[in-house]
Coordinates of C-alpha atoms in Angstrom, one line a residue:
M1 CA 14.3 18.6 15.1
N2 CA 12.6 20.0 12.0
V3 CA 9.1 18.7 10.9
V4 CA 6.9 19.2 7.9
V5 CA 3.2 18.5 8.3
L6 CA 1.8 17.9 4.8
T7 CA -1.9 17.9 3.9
L8 CA -3.2 17.0 0.4
V9 CA -5.9 19.3 -0.9
E10 CA -8.2 19.2 -3.9
A11 CA -7.1 21.3 -6.8
N12 CA -9.4 24.3 -7.6
C13 CA -11.2 23.9 -4.3
A14 CA -11.4 26.4 -1.5
N15 CA -8.6 25.8 1.0
P16 CA -9.5 26.8 4.6
G17 CA -5.9 26.1 5.7
P18 CA -4.7 23.5 8.2
R19 CA -7.3 21.4 9.9
T20 CA -7.9 21.3 13.6
Q21 CA -6.1 18.1 14.2
A22 CA -3.0 19.5 12.3
L23 CA -3.0 22.6 14.4
H24 CA -3.2 20.5 17.5
L25 CA -0.3 18.4 16.2
V26 CA 1.8 21.5 15.5
D27 CA 1.3 22.8 19.1
E28 CA 2.3 19.4 20.4
L29 CA 5.4 19.3 18.3
K30 CA 6.4 22.8 19.2
A31 CA 6.0 21.9 22.9
R32 CA 8.6 19.2 22.3
G33 CA 11.0 21.7 20.8
A34 CA 10.4 21.0 17.1
V35 CA 10.6 23.6 14.4
V36 CA 7.4 22.9 12.4
R37 CA 6.1 24.1 9.0
T38 CA 2.9 23.2 7.3
A39 CA 2.5 22.5 3.6
E40 CA -0.4 21.8 1.3
A41 CA -0.2 19.9 -2.0
S42 CA -2.7 19.3 -4.8
T43 CA -0.3 17.8 -7.4
P44 CA 2.5 15.3 -7.4
E45 CA 5.0 18.0 -8.1
E46 CA 3.8 20.0 -5.0
V47 CA 4.2 16.8 -2.9
D48 CA 7.8 16.6 -4.1
E49 CA 8.5 20.2 -3.3
A50 CA 7.0 19.9 0.2
L51 CA 9.2 16.8 1.0
S52 CA 12.4 18.2 -0.6
D53 CA 14.3 18.8 2.7
P54 CA 15.9 15.5 3.8
D55 CA 16.5 16.8 7.3
E56 CA 12.8 17.3 8.0
R57 CA 10.7 14.6 9.6
I58 CA 7.5 13.9 7.7
V59 CA 4.0 13.9 9.0
L60 CA 1.1 13.3 6.5
A61 CA -2.3 14.6 7.6
A62 CA -4.7 12.2 5.8
D63 CA -8.2 11.0 5.7
T64 CA -7.8 8.0 3.4
D65 CA -5.5 5.2 2.3
E66 CA -5.5 6.8 -1.2
Q67 CA -3.7 9.8 0.2
V68 CA -1.1 7.7 2.0
N69 CA -0.6 5.8 -1.3
A70 CA -0.1 9.0 -3.3
V71 CA 2.6 10.3 -0.9
M72 CA 4.4 7.0 -0.6
A73 CA 4.4 6.7 -4.4
R74 CA 6.2 10.1 -4.7
I75 CA 8.7 9.2 -1.9
V76 CA 9.5 5.9 -3.8
R77 CA 9.8 7.8 -7.1
R78 CA 12.4 10.1 -5.5
A79 CA 14.3 7.2 -4.0
I80 CA 14.6 5.0 -7.1
P81 CA 18.2 4.8 -8.3
A82 CA 19.2 5.2 -11.9
P83 CA 18.8 1.9 -13.8
S84 CA 22.5 1.6 -14.4
K85 CA 23.5 2.5 -10.8
R86 CA 22.8 0.2 -7.9
P87 CA 23.8 2.0 -4.8
E88 CA 26.3 0.4 -2.4
G89 CA 24.8 -1.0 0.7
L90 CA 21.4 -1.6 -0.9
P91 CA 19.8 -4.5 1.1
D92 CA 19.5 -7.9 -0.6
G93 CA 16.2 -8.4 -2.5
R94 CA 15.6 -4.6 -2.7
T95 CA 15.5 -2.1 -5.6
I96 CA 15.2 1.0 -3.4
P97 CA 17.0 2.1 -0.2
D98 CA 15.3 2.6 3.1
L99 CA 12.6 5.2 2.6
P100 CA 12.3 8.2 5.0
A101 CA 9.9 7.5 7.9
V102 CA 6.4 8.9 7.7
A103 CA 4.0 9.7 10.5
I104 CA 0.3 9.7 9.6
L105 CA -2.1 12.1 11.4
P106 CA -5.7 11.0 10.9
L107 CA -8.1 13.9 10.1
G108 CA -11.8 13.4 9.7
T109 CA -11.5 9.7 9.4
V110 CA -8.7 7.2 10.2
P111 CA -7.1 5.7 7.1
G112 CA -7.3 1.9 7.3
I113 CA -3.6 1.6 6.9
V114 CA -3.1 3.4 10.3
A115 CA -5.1 0.7 12.1
R116 CA -3.6 -2.2 10.2
L117 CA 0.0 -1.1 10.9
G118 CA -0.7 -0.2 14.5
L119 CA 0.3 3.4 14.2
P120 CA -0.7 6.2 16.6
E121 CA -3.9 8.2 15.8
K122 CA -4.3 11.1 18.2
P123 CA -2.2 14.4 17.7
A124 CA -0.4 14.0 21.0
E125 CA 0.4 10.4 20.2
V126 CA 1.6 11.2 16.7
A127 CA 3.8 14.1 18.0
A128 CA 5.3 11.8 20.7
A129 CA 6.1 9.2 18.0
V130 CA 7.8 11.8 15.7
A131 CA 9.7 13.4 18.6
E132 CA 11.0 10.0 19.9
G133 CA 12.0 9.0 16.4
V134 CA 11.2 5.3 16.8
V135 CA 10.7 3.9 13.4
K136 CA 8.7 0.7 12.5
R137 CA 9.8 -0.9 9.3
T138 CA 7.4 -2.7 7.0
D139 CA 7.4 -4.1 3.6
L140 CA 6.2 -2.2 0.5
L141 CA 4.8 -3.5 -2.8
R142 CA 5.9 -2.0 -6.1
H143 CA 4.5 -2.8 -9.5
D144 CA 5.8 -2.4 -13.1
G145 CA 3.2 0.3 -13.8
G146 CA 5.2 2.6 -11.5
G147 CA 2.9 2.5 -8.5
V148 CA 3.1 1.2 -5.0
A149 CA 0.9 -0.5 -2.4
V150 CA 1.2 -0.3 1.3
D151 CA -1.8 -2.5 2.1
G152 CA -2.4 -4.6 -1.0
V153 CA -4.6 -5.3 -4.0
R154 CA -7.8 -7.1 -4.6
L155 CA -8.7 -8.1 -8.2
G156 CA -12.3 -9.0 -9.0
G157 CA -14.8 -9.9 -6.3
G158 CA -18.6 -9.7 -6.2
D159 CA -20.6 -11.1 -9.1
R160 CA -18.2 -10.6 -12.0
P161 CA -15.9 -13.6 -12.4
W162 CA -12.9 -13.2 -14.7
R163 CA -10.2 -15.4 -16.3
G164 CA -6.5 -14.9 -16.2
V165 CA -3.1 -16.3 -15.3
V166 CA -1.7 -15.8 -11.8
N167 CA 1.9 -16.8 -11.0
I168 CA 3.8 -16.2 -7.8
D169 CA 7.5 -16.9 -8.2
D170 CA 7.4 -20.4 -9.8
V171 CA 3.9 -21.4 -8.5
V172 CA 0.9 -21.2 -10.9
L173 CA -2.3 -20.4 -8.9
A174 CA -4.4 -20.0 -12.0
D175 CA -3.6 -21.0 -15.6
G176 CA -6.3 -19.0 -17.4
S177 CA -8.7 -22.0 -18.0
E178 CA -10.9 -21.4 -14.9
Q179 CA -13.0 -18.6 -13.7
I180 CA -11.6 -16.5 -10.8
L181 CA -14.0 -15.0 -8.3
A182 CA -11.3 -13.0 -6.5
C183 CA -7.5 -12.6 -6.3
V184 CA -5.7 -10.8 -3.5
V185 CA -2.1 -9.6 -3.5
A186 CA -1.6 -8.8 0.2
N187 CA 1.0 -7.0 2.2
A188 CA -1.2 -6.0 5.2
D189 CA -4.7 -7.4 5.7
G190 CA -7.0 -4.7 4.2
Y191 CA -7.8 -6.9 1.2
A192 CA -7.2 -10.3 2.8
A193 CA -10.9 -11.1 2.6
A194 CA -13.4 -11.1 -0.2
D195 CA -17.1 -11.9 -0.1
D196 CA -16.9 -13.0 3.5
M197 CA -14.0 -15.4 2.6
V198 CA -10.7 -15.0 4.4
L199 CA -8.2 -15.5 1.5
A200 CA -4.9 -14.6 3.2
E201 CA -3.3 -13.9 6.5
P202 CA -0.4 -11.6 5.6
D203 CA 2.3 -10.1 7.8
P204 CA 3.4 -6.7 6.6
A205 CA 7.0 -7.2 7.9
D206 CA 7.8 -10.8 6.8
G207 CA 9.4 -9.9 3.5
R208 CA 6.9 -11.9 1.4
I209 CA 3.7 -11.2 -0.6
D210 CA 0.7 -13.3 0.3
V211 CA -1.3 -14.2 -2.8
A212 CA -4.6 -16.1 -3.0
V213 CA -7.1 -16.9 -5.7
A214 CA -10.7 -18.1 -5.2
V215 CA -12.1 -20.3 -8.0
P216 CA -15.4 -22.2 -8.2
V217 CA -14.9 -26.0 -8.7
T218 CA -17.3 -28.8 -9.3
V219 CA -17.0 -31.8 -6.9
G220 CA -18.8 -35.1 -6.5
R221 CA -19.3 -37.9 -9.0
L222 CA -23.0 -38.5 -8.7
R223 CA -24.4 -35.5 -6.9
K224 CA -22.3 -32.7 -8.3
R225 CA -22.0 -29.5 -6.3
L226 CA -20.1 -26.3 -6.6
R227 CA -17.6 -25.2 -3.9
I228 CA -15.1 -22.4 -3.7
E229 CA -11.5 -23.5 -3.7
V230 CA -8.9 -21.0 -2.4
R231 CA -5.3 -21.5 -3.6
R232 CA -2.6 -19.7 -1.6
A233 CA 1.1 -19.0 -1.9
R234 CA 3.8 -16.7 -0.5
G235 CA 6.7 -15.3 -2.4
R236 CA 8.6 -12.3 -3.7
A237 CA 6.9 -11.4 -7.0
V238 CA 3.5 -12.1 -8.5
A239 CA 2.3 -11.7 -12.1
V240 CA -1.4 -11.3 -13.0
H241 CA -2.4 -11.4 -16.6
P242 CA -6.2 -11.0 -17.1
E243 CA -7.7 -12.4 -20.3
D244 CA -9.9 -9.3 -20.7
T245 CA -10.2 -6.6 -18.1
V246 CA -10.7 -6.9 -14.4
T247 CA -11.6 -4.3 -11.8
F248 CA -9.1 -3.9 -9.0
I249 CA -8.7 -1.9 -5.8
Q250 CA -5.3 -1.0 -4.5
D251 CA -4.9 1.0 -1.3
G252 CA -8.4 2.3 -1.9
L253 CA -7.8 3.3 -5.5
V254 CA -10.2 1.6 -7.9
S255 CA -9.2 1.0 -11.5
E256 CA -9.3 -1.5 -14.4
L257 CA -6.5 -3.8 -15.3
G258 CA -6.4 -5.0 -18.9
R259 CA -2.8 -6.2 -19.3
K260 CA -0.2 -8.2 -17.4
R261 CA 1.0 -6.6 -14.2
T262 CA 3.8 -7.7 -11.9
W263 CA 4.0 -6.7 -8.2
W264 CA 7.1 -7.4 -6.1
I265 CA 8.0 -7.0 -2.5
E266 CA 10.5 -4.4 -1.1
P267 CA 11.3 -6.0 2.3
G268 CA 11.5 -3.4 5.1
A269 CA 11.6 -0.5 2.8
A270 CA 8.8 1.6 4.3
G271 CA 9.3 3.4 7.7
W272 CA 6.6 4.7 10.0
Y273 CA 6.9 6.7 13.2
A274 CA 5.2 4.4 15.6
G275 CA 6.3 5.5 19.1
A276 CA 8.1 3.4 21.7

C-alpha cells in the first residue's frame, strides 16, 4: 500500500515542513505497513504533480473547505474525458468517471466538509480508514466555469437583496421580477441555511441537487404584511442568471457572480476514505 500525504502551503511563505498531525499520521500508516511519502503544493500544477501516481492512496492534510475544494478541482480536471470521447462504462448521468478516493486529515481546524460527510478526524482514525480502503461515495457538483463544489453554494444573504432567474431542470424558482434574499445550491448542508432560515435539507448521496430561493412577498388584503417565502426543488442541474452581480460563497470561497452559471450533479463521483 502506497500513500501520499499532501499539504497545501502558501507560496512565498516560510514552510516549516509537515505539521504534527501529518507526522502522527505517517507513523500510524507505516505501522500498518504502508509506504508513505509527504508532499507540499502551493500551485495547481504542484498539486497535479503530487497526485500523479494512480497507485498511491491520497490523504489531504487540510485546515479549510477551500483547500479540499482546490484539490478536488484538480482531481476532476485530470479525470475529465476529451469532449469527443465518452469512456465506455461511464455511469448514466455522469460526465466524469469515479474519482480516486481521498482521505482528509484535519490540521489546526477541522474542515466543515469532514463533519458534514461523517469522515474520520484523528490521525489514527484516518490511517485506519486509508489502510482498510473502505470508500464512501458521495455526489459532486460541477459548474460551467470549470469549478466544483463538495458542499454547495449560497448566493446572496444578509442585507443585500438581488434579482435574477433561477431554474432547476424545468422548474422556475425565480423569474427575475422579484427580489431574492438568498439562494442555495446544496449538495451537503453547509449552506442549507441563511439568516437563521433552513432553506434545504440535502442528502450528499441522493444523486440530486437541492435548490431553494427565499423571496419577500406581501400578503393580506387589508392589513398587508411582509413574509419570507421559500421555494424549493430538487433536480439534476440548476441555472442562476443574476440581473447584476451577486456575492456567493462556494465551499468557503467567496466571489462575485455577474453572469449566468449552471451547476450540475455528478452522482456518486466523489470518494472518501471513511473507515468501516
